[in-house]
Amino acid sequence: MQANIHPYSRIFFLITGIAGGAFCTNNFLLLAFWLLVLLPLMMITGNGKAHFSFLLVVVLPMSAMLLFLSWIVWDKSTADFGNVLLTILKMIVYTTIVQVVLIIPSSQVYTTFKKWGMKGDMLVTSLGSYIVWVDIVNRSDKILTARFARGFIPARTFITRLKQLPHLLIPLIVGIIRTATERSESWQQKKVLYRIEVMKASEIKYNAFINAGMITAGAAWLLLNICLRWK
Amino acid sequence: MEASGNNTYANKTLTLAFIPLAVGINLGIGSIVHVLKLPVYLDSIGTVIATLMLGWRVGAIVGVAGCIIISLTIIPPAVYFSGTQVCIALFTHLAGRSGGFRNVFRRVSTGIMLAIMATLVSAPVTYYLFGGITGNGISIFTIYLQSIGLTKGYAVLASGISAELIDKTAQCLIAFFILKSVPRFLLAHFHGGSLRENNLIG
């Protein structure tokens, strides 16, 4: 199941979530917000798997390194692990908020950006930047496959792929520049910039319950942290 | 009049088509370096290339967009260093306009000056927002400097400058080397940067 989130709910949740996090100095509250609000939201929107792999591959090693480094720097008896934990939890909360807001299903990207008030050059740039990662991965894969086929790479392990970096870089960037010029000519001929500007946003059915929940949770999170800060 | 209008439109479409792809250069190289925990960043090559090709505004957009996207996927704190990317674009443009990439000596000098500028901009963010440790390879050096008696502020500054010197000099050299490998007829499409000043196009 994938719940549709309204663009305004996304932006409201982003602002209240990050502002609330900035005021928060309580580790337990941050953990509770992540467990009770952010994690269910990631699951409901169908991004649970992506979130867990992000936690496992990025956040966990980074947190371990932060804890380890802090342990080395400070005297073990006076080490301020509470503060390090606060940094780690804030990092998790901020990143998850951004993930909830910015992981948008491809069918809704155009409508969401339009509703956020983007138009003209900004809209085109944002749409392009949004899909660039897939484009770059595909290109790199093609270059590596070509080198593999020609016998330059003995095995497709991580290390051998890494050794290919210098050989990958130049064809990748030359390809990018060539694509940019070709794409630009094609856009001029097809009047893509004008078409994007006047294209009608598609009608999407938003889930009222999820959207109301997001707005309520965001507002409550911000108010709670403001109240606790100036209690 | 109409020809000039067509040229402006062509430049605009070329810029808009190139920005997302240049963001991809920053993302690709930056994420590999971060995953390997190397004591460099190499996350501004796309910014330098875009600035040299299309000017500082485009470079700044590429840098900031790259920071936002990379913080969603690989490096969560990256978004807080968006200001550094804007300064890199601005400095690269000024250096490029005065021929700062014309020969090896100038490229190395530009890299050194860029490193000093980038450290001065990013050190306060590292110090005040992250307490000196951001979880990348350079943090290990910061810790080492603190363990031999340097205060946190000086440790952040010293580790920053030592890493940035290698990093930014390498980036200037790599960016130029890559642009040099691009056929000139392709580069000739791009205006607003400093390709001509650095003998990259005729």
Short mmCIF file of N, CA and C in Angstrom, two decimals, chain A residues 10-137:
data_model
loop_
_atom_site.label_atom_id
_atom_site.label_comp_id
_atom_site.label_asym_id
_atom_site.label_seq_id
_atom_site.Cartn_x
_atom_site.Cartn_y
_atom_site.Cartn_z
N ARG A 10 3.41 17.85 3.01
CA ARG A 10 4.86 17.56 2.99
C ARG A 10 5.64 18.76 3.49
N ILE A 11 5.34 19.93 2.93
CA ILE A 11 6.12 21.13 3.25
C ILE A 11 5.87 21.54 4.71
N PHE A 12 4.62 21.40 5.17
CA PHE A 12 4.29 21.75 6.56
C PHE A 12 5.05 20.83 7.52
N PHE A 13 5.08 19.55 7.18
CA PHE A 13 5.75 18.57 8.03
C PHE A 13 7.26 18.82 8.05
N LEU A 14 7.80 19.23 6.93
CA LEU A 14 9.24 19.52 6.85
C LEU A 14 9.60 20.67 7.79
N ILE A 15 8.81 21.74 7.70
CA ILE A 15 9.12 22.93 8.51
C ILE A 15 8.94 22.63 10.00
N THR A 16 7.79 22.09 10.37
CA THR A 16 7.52 21.84 11.80
C THR A 16 8.46 20.77 12.35
N GLY A 17 8.73 19.75 11.54
CA GLY A 17 9.61 18.66 12.00
C GLY A 17 11.01 19.15 12.29
N ILE A 18 11.58 19.92 11.37
CA ILE A 18 12.96 20.38 11.56
C ILE A 18 13.02 21.45 12.66
N ALA A 19 12.02 22.36 12.68
CA ALA A 19 12.02 23.39 13.73
C ALA A 19 11.88 22.73 15.10
N GLY A 20 11.00 21.76 15.22
CA GLY A 20 10.82 21.03 16.49
C GLY A 20 12.10 20.34 16.91
N GLY A 21 12.76 19.72 15.93
CA GLY A 21 14.03 19.03 16.21
C GLY A 21 15.11 19.99 16.68
N ALA A 22 15.11 21.19 16.12
CA ALA A 22 16.12 22.18 16.51
C ALA A 22 15.94 22.60 17.98
N PHE A 23 14.68 22.67 18.43
CA PHE A 23 14.42 23.08 19.82
C PHE A 23 14.63 21.92 20.80
N CYS A 24 14.58 20.70 20.29
CA CYS A 24 14.60 19.53 21.16
C CYS A 24 16.01 19.21 21.69
N THR A 25 16.08 19.00 23.01
CA THR A 25 17.37 18.61 23.60
C THR A 25 17.22 17.31 24.40
N ASN A 26 16.09 16.64 24.19
CA ASN A 26 15.79 15.43 24.96
C ASN A 26 15.92 14.19 24.06
N ASN A 27 16.86 13.34 24.42
CA ASN A 27 17.12 12.14 23.61
C ASN A 27 15.89 11.23 23.52
N PHE A 28 15.18 11.11 24.65
CA PHE A 28 14.02 10.21 24.69
C PHE A 28 12.93 10.71 23.73
N LEU A 29 12.71 12.04 23.72
CA LEU A 29 11.68 12.61 22.83
C LEU A 29 12.02 12.38 21.36
N LEU A 30 13.29 12.57 21.04
CA LEU A 30 13.72 12.37 19.65
C LEU A 30 13.50 10.93 19.22
N LEU A 31 13.87 10.01 20.11
CA LEU A 31 13.70 8.59 19.81
C LEU A 31 12.22 8.24 19.66
N ALA A 32 11.39 8.80 20.55
CA ALA A 32 9.95 8.53 20.50
C ALA A 32 9.35 9.08 19.20
N PHE A 33 9.77 10.28 18.80
CA PHE A 33 9.25 10.89 17.57
C PHE A 33 9.61 10.03 16.35
N TRP A 34 10.84 9.54 16.37
CA TRP A 34 11.28 8.69 15.25
C TRP A 34 10.49 7.37 15.22
N LEU A 35 10.35 6.75 16.41
CA LEU A 35 9.69 5.44 16.48
C LEU A 35 8.18 5.52 16.23
N LEU A 36 7.54 6.56 16.80
CA LEU A 36 6.07 6.62 16.75
C LEU A 36 5.51 7.38 15.56
N VAL A 37 6.29 8.31 15.02
CA VAL A 37 5.75 9.11 13.91
C VAL A 37 6.49 8.83 12.60
N LEU A 38 7.82 9.00 12.64
CA LEU A 38 8.57 8.93 11.38
C LEU A 38 8.62 7.53 10.78
N LEU A 39 8.90 6.56 11.64
CA LEU A 39 9.00 5.19 11.14
C LEU A 39 7.68 4.69 10.54
N PRO A 40 6.53 4.87 11.27
CA PRO A 40 5.26 4.48 10.65
C PRO A 40 4.99 5.21 9.33
N LEU A 41 5.37 6.50 9.26
CA LEU A 41 5.16 7.26 8.02
C LEU A 41 5.98 6.67 6.87
N MET A 42 7.21 6.30 7.17
CA MET A 42 8.06 5.69 6.14
C MET A 42 7.45 4.37 5.67
N MET A 43 6.89 3.60 6.62
CA MET A 43 6.29 2.31 6.26
C MET A 43 5.04 2.53 5.42
N ILE A 44 4.17 3.47 5.88
CA ILE A 44 2.90 3.72 5.19
C ILE A 44 3.13 4.19 3.76
N THR A 45 4.18 5.04 3.59
CA THR A 45 4.42 5.58 2.24
C THR A 45 5.20 4.58 1.36
N GLY A 46 5.46 3.40 1.91
CA GLY A 46 6.11 2.36 1.11
C GLY A 46 7.61 2.52 0.99
N ASN A 47 8.22 3.29 1.92
CA ASN A 47 9.66 3.52 1.84
C ASN A 47 10.42 2.87 3.00
N GLY A 48 9.76 1.95 3.67
CA GLY A 48 10.37 1.30 4.84
C GLY A 48 11.69 0.63 4.51
N LYS A 49 11.72 -0.09 3.39
CA LYS A 49 12.91 -0.85 3.01
C LYS A 49 14.08 0.11 2.74
N ALA A 50 13.78 1.18 1.99
CA ALA A 50 14.82 2.16 1.67
C ALA A 50 15.35 2.81 2.94
N HIS A 51 14.44 3.08 3.88
CA HIS A 51 14.84 3.73 5.13
C HIS A 51 15.74 2.82 5.95
N PHE A 52 15.37 1.55 6.06
CA PHE A 52 16.17 0.62 6.86
C PHE A 52 17.55 0.40 6.23
N SER A 53 17.59 0.34 4.92
CA SER A 53 18.91 0.15 4.29
C SER A 53 19.76 1.41 4.49
N PHE A 54 19.13 2.58 4.48
CA PHE A 54 19.86 3.83 4.75
C PHE A 54 20.42 3.82 6.18
N LEU A 55 19.58 3.37 7.12
CA LEU A 55 20.02 3.32 8.52
C LEU A 55 21.20 2.36 8.67
N LEU A 56 21.08 1.22 8.01
CA LEU A 56 22.08 0.17 8.14
C LEU A 56 23.40 0.56 7.47
N VAL A 57 23.29 1.12 6.27
CA VAL A 57 24.50 1.37 5.48
C VAL A 57 25.15 2.72 5.82
N VAL A 58 24.33 3.73 6.13
CA VAL A 58 24.88 5.07 6.35
C VAL A 58 24.90 5.46 7.83
N VAL A 59 23.73 5.42 8.46
CA VAL A 59 23.64 5.96 9.82
C VAL A 59 24.38 5.11 10.85
N LEU A 60 24.25 3.81 10.74
CA LEU A 60 24.89 2.93 11.74
C LEU A 60 26.42 3.08 11.74
N PRO A 61 27.09 2.97 10.58
CA PRO A 61 28.56 3.15 10.62
C PRO A 61 28.97 4.54 11.09
N MET A 62 28.17 5.56 10.67
CA MET A 62 28.50 6.93 11.04
C MET A 62 28.35 7.13 12.56
N SER A 63 27.28 6.56 13.12
CA SER A 63 27.04 6.68 14.56
C SER A 63 28.14 5.94 15.32
N ALA A 64 28.49 4.76 14.85
CA ALA A 64 29.55 3.99 15.51
C ALA A 64 30.85 4.78 15.50
N MET A 65 31.11 5.42 14.38
CA MET A 65 32.36 6.19 14.28
C MET A 65 32.32 7.40 15.21
N LEU A 66 31.17 8.08 15.26
CA LEU A 66 31.02 9.24 16.15
C LEU A 66 31.25 8.84 17.61
N LEU A 67 30.63 7.72 18.01
CA LEU A 67 30.78 7.24 19.39
C LEU A 67 32.23 6.85 19.68
N PHE A 68 32.83 6.15 18.72
CA PHE A 68 34.21 5.69 18.90
C PHE A 68 35.17 6.90 19.01
N LEU A 69 34.97 7.86 18.11
CA LEU A 69 35.86 9.03 18.11
C LEU A 69 35.70 9.84 19.40
N SER A 70 34.46 9.98 19.85
CA SER A 70 34.22 10.74 21.08
C SER A 70 34.85 10.02 22.26
N TRP A 71 34.80 8.71 22.23
CA TRP A 71 35.37 7.89 23.31
C TRP A 71 36.89 8.09 23.37
N ILE A 72 37.51 8.24 22.18
CA ILE A 72 38.97 8.44 22.15
C ILE A 72 39.32 9.84 22.66
N VAL A 73 38.56 10.83 22.20
CA VAL A 73 38.90 12.22 22.52
C VAL A 73 38.77 12.51 24.00
N TRP A 74 37.62 12.17 24.55
CA TRP A 74 37.37 12.55 25.93
C TRP A 74 37.88 11.51 26.90
N ASP A 75 38.14 11.97 28.10
CA ASP A 75 38.48 11.06 29.18
C ASP A 75 37.29 10.13 29.37
N LYS A 76 37.54 8.82 29.43
CA LYS A 76 36.43 7.86 29.48
C LYS A 76 35.44 8.14 30.59
N SER A 77 35.96 8.68 31.72
CA SER A 77 35.06 8.90 32.86
C SER A 77 34.17 10.11 32.64
N THR A 78 34.65 11.08 31.85
CA THR A 78 33.85 12.30 31.68
C THR A 78 33.21 12.38 30.29
N ALA A 79 33.36 11.32 29.52
CA ALA A 79 32.84 11.36 28.14
C ALA A 79 31.35 11.71 28.11
N ASP A 80 31.02 12.70 27.29
CA ASP A 80 29.65 13.18 27.23
C ASP A 80 28.87 12.38 26.18
N PHE A 81 28.56 11.13 26.52
CA PHE A 81 27.89 10.28 25.53
C PHE A 81 26.45 10.73 25.26
N GLY A 82 25.85 11.38 26.26
CA GLY A 82 24.48 11.90 26.07
C GLY A 82 24.43 12.88 24.92
N ASN A 83 25.45 13.73 24.87
CA ASN A 83 25.52 14.76 23.83
C ASN A 83 25.76 14.13 22.45
N VAL A 84 26.62 13.10 22.43
CA VAL A 84 26.90 12.40 21.17
C VAL A 84 25.62 11.71 20.68
N LEU A 85 24.91 11.11 21.63
CA LEU A 85 23.66 10.43 21.30
C LEU A 85 22.64 11.43 20.74
N LEU A 86 22.64 12.63 21.33
CA LEU A 86 21.73 13.69 20.84
C LEU A 86 22.06 14.03 19.39
N THR A 87 23.36 14.15 19.09
CA THR A 87 23.77 14.46 17.71
C THR A 87 23.31 13.35 16.76
N ILE A 88 23.52 12.09 17.20
CA ILE A 88 23.15 10.96 16.34
C ILE A 88 21.63 10.92 16.12
N LEU A 89 20.87 11.10 17.20
CA LEU A 89 19.40 11.04 17.08
C LEU A 89 18.87 12.19 16.23
N LYS A 90 19.48 13.38 16.40
CA LYS A 90 19.04 14.52 15.57
C LYS A 90 19.33 14.24 14.10
N MET A 91 20.50 13.62 13.87
CA MET A 91 20.86 13.29 12.48
C MET A 91 19.83 12.32 11.88
N ILE A 92 19.44 11.31 12.70
CA ILE A 92 18.46 10.33 12.20
C ILE A 92 17.11 11.01 11.96
N VAL A 93 16.68 11.84 12.94
CA VAL A 93 15.36 12.49 12.81
C VAL A 93 15.33 13.43 11.61
N TYR A 94 16.35 14.29 11.48
CA TYR A 94 16.38 15.25 10.37
C TYR A 94 16.37 14.51 9.02
N THR A 95 17.21 13.47 8.94
CA THR A 95 17.31 12.75 7.66
C THR A 95 16.00 12.05 7.34
N THR A 96 15.36 11.46 8.37
CA THR A 96 14.09 10.76 8.10
C THR A 96 13.01 11.75 7.68
N ILE A 97 12.98 12.93 8.33
CA ILE A 97 11.99 13.94 7.94
C ILE A 97 12.18 14.31 6.46
N VAL A 98 13.43 14.55 6.10
CA VAL A 98 13.71 14.92 4.70
C VAL A 98 13.33 13.78 3.77
N GLN A 99 13.58 12.54 4.21
CA GLN A 99 13.20 11.38 3.38
C GLN A 99 11.68 11.29 3.22
N VAL A 100 10.95 11.47 4.33
CA VAL A 100 9.48 11.41 4.27
C VAL A 100 8.96 12.45 3.27
N VAL A 101 9.56 13.64 3.32
CA VAL A 101 9.05 14.75 2.51
C VAL A 101 9.50 14.66 1.05
N LEU A 102 10.76 14.25 0.85
CA LEU A 102 11.30 14.34 -0.51
C LEU A 102 11.30 13.04 -1.32
N ILE A 103 11.00 11.90 -0.67
CA ILE A 103 10.87 10.69 -1.49
C ILE A 103 9.45 10.70 -2.05
N ILE A 104 9.35 11.14 -3.30
CA ILE A 104 8.04 11.33 -3.93
C ILE A 104 7.89 10.31 -5.06
N PRO A 105 6.75 9.60 -5.12
CA PRO A 105 6.55 8.66 -6.24
C PRO A 105 6.66 9.40 -7.58
N SER A 106 7.27 8.74 -8.56
CA SER A 106 7.55 9.44 -9.83
C SER A 106 6.29 10.02 -10.48
N SER A 107 5.13 9.36 -10.26
CA SER A 107 3.90 9.86 -10.88
C SER A 107 3.43 11.17 -10.23
N GLN A 108 3.98 11.49 -9.05
CA GLN A 108 3.52 12.70 -8.35
C GLN A 108 4.56 13.82 -8.31
N VAL A 109 5.75 13.56 -8.86
CA VAL A 109 6.84 14.55 -8.74
C VAL A 109 6.44 15.88 -9.37
N TYR A 110 5.93 15.82 -10.60
CA TYR A 110 5.59 17.05 -11.31
C TYR A 110 4.52 17.86 -10.55
N THR A 111 3.44 17.17 -10.15
CA THR A 111 2.35 17.84 -9.44
C THR A 111 2.85 18.44 -8.12
N THR A 112 3.67 17.68 -7.41
CA THR A 112 4.17 18.16 -6.12
C THR A 112 5.03 19.42 -6.30
N PHE A 113 5.95 19.39 -7.25
CA PHE A 113 6.81 20.55 -7.48
C PHE A 113 6.00 21.77 -7.92
N LYS A 114 4.99 21.53 -8.75
CA LYS A 114 4.12 22.63 -9.21
C LYS A 114 3.39 23.25 -8.03
N LYS A 115 2.86 22.38 -7.16
CA LYS A 115 2.10 22.87 -6.00
C LYS A 115 3.02 23.59 -5.01
N TRP A 116 4.31 23.27 -5.03
CA TRP A 116 5.25 23.97 -4.16
C TRP A 116 5.62 25.34 -4.75
N GLY A 117 5.04 25.65 -5.87
CA GLY A 117 5.24 26.97 -6.45
C GLY A 117 6.41 27.05 -7.42
N MET A 118 6.98 25.90 -7.76
CA MET A 118 8.11 25.94 -8.70
C MET A 118 7.59 26.14 -10.12
N LYS A 119 8.27 26.99 -10.85
CA LYS A 119 7.91 27.14 -12.27
C LYS A 119 9.13 27.52 -13.08
N GLY A 120 8.96 27.48 -14.38
CA GLY A 120 10.04 27.88 -15.30
C GLY A 120 11.31 27.08 -15.10
N ASP A 121 12.44 27.82 -15.06
CA ASP A 121 13.77 27.19 -15.00
C ASP A 121 13.93 26.32 -13.75
N MET A 122 13.40 26.82 -12.65
CA MET A 122 13.56 26.10 -11.39
C MET A 122 12.87 24.74 -11.44
N LEU A 123 11.71 24.71 -12.07
CA LEU A 123 10.95 23.46 -12.19
C LEU A 123 11.73 22.45 -13.04
N VAL A 124 12.26 22.92 -14.15
CA VAL A 124 13.00 22.02 -15.05
C VAL A 124 14.25 21.49 -14.36
N THR A 125 14.99 22.41 -13.68
CA THR A 125 16.22 21.99 -12.99
C THR A 125 15.90 20.98 -11.89
N SER A 126 14.85 21.26 -11.12
CA SER A 126 14.49 20.36 -10.01
C SER A 126 14.08 18.99 -10.54
N LEU A 127 13.27 18.98 -11.59
CA LEU A 127 12.84 17.70 -12.16
C LEU A 127 14.04 16.91 -12.67
N GLY A 128 14.97 17.62 -13.33
CA GLY A 128 16.17 16.97 -13.86
C GLY A 128 17.05 16.43 -12.75
N SER A 129 17.25 17.23 -11.68
CA SER A 129 18.12 16.80 -10.58
C SER A 129 17.52 15.60 -9.86
N TYR A 130 16.20 15.53 -9.89
CA TYR A 130 15.52 14.46 -9.16
C TYR A 130 15.78 13.08 -9.77
N ILE A 131 15.96 13.06 -11.07
CA ILE A 131 16.14 11.75 -11.73
C ILE A 131 17.59 11.48 -12.11
N VAL A 132 18.49 12.42 -11.73
CA VAL A 132 19.85 12.30 -12.25
C VAL A 132 20.60 11.08 -11.72
N TRP A 133 20.29 10.69 -10.48
CA TRP A 133 21.03 9.59 -9.86
C TRP A 133 20.91 8.31 -10.70
N VAL A 134 19.67 8.03 -11.12
CA VAL A 134 19.41 6.82 -11.93
C VAL A 134 20.20 6.91 -13.24
N ASP A 135 20.20 8.11 -13.82
CA ASP A 135 20.89 8.36 -15.08
C ASP A 135 22.38 8.07 -14.95
N ILE A 136 22.98 8.60 -13.87
CA ILE A 136 24.43 8.45 -13.66
C ILE A 136 24.78 6.98 -13.42
N VAL A 137 23.96 6.29 -12.60
CA VAL A 137 24.21 4.88 -12.30
C VAL A 137 24.16 4.06 -13.59
#
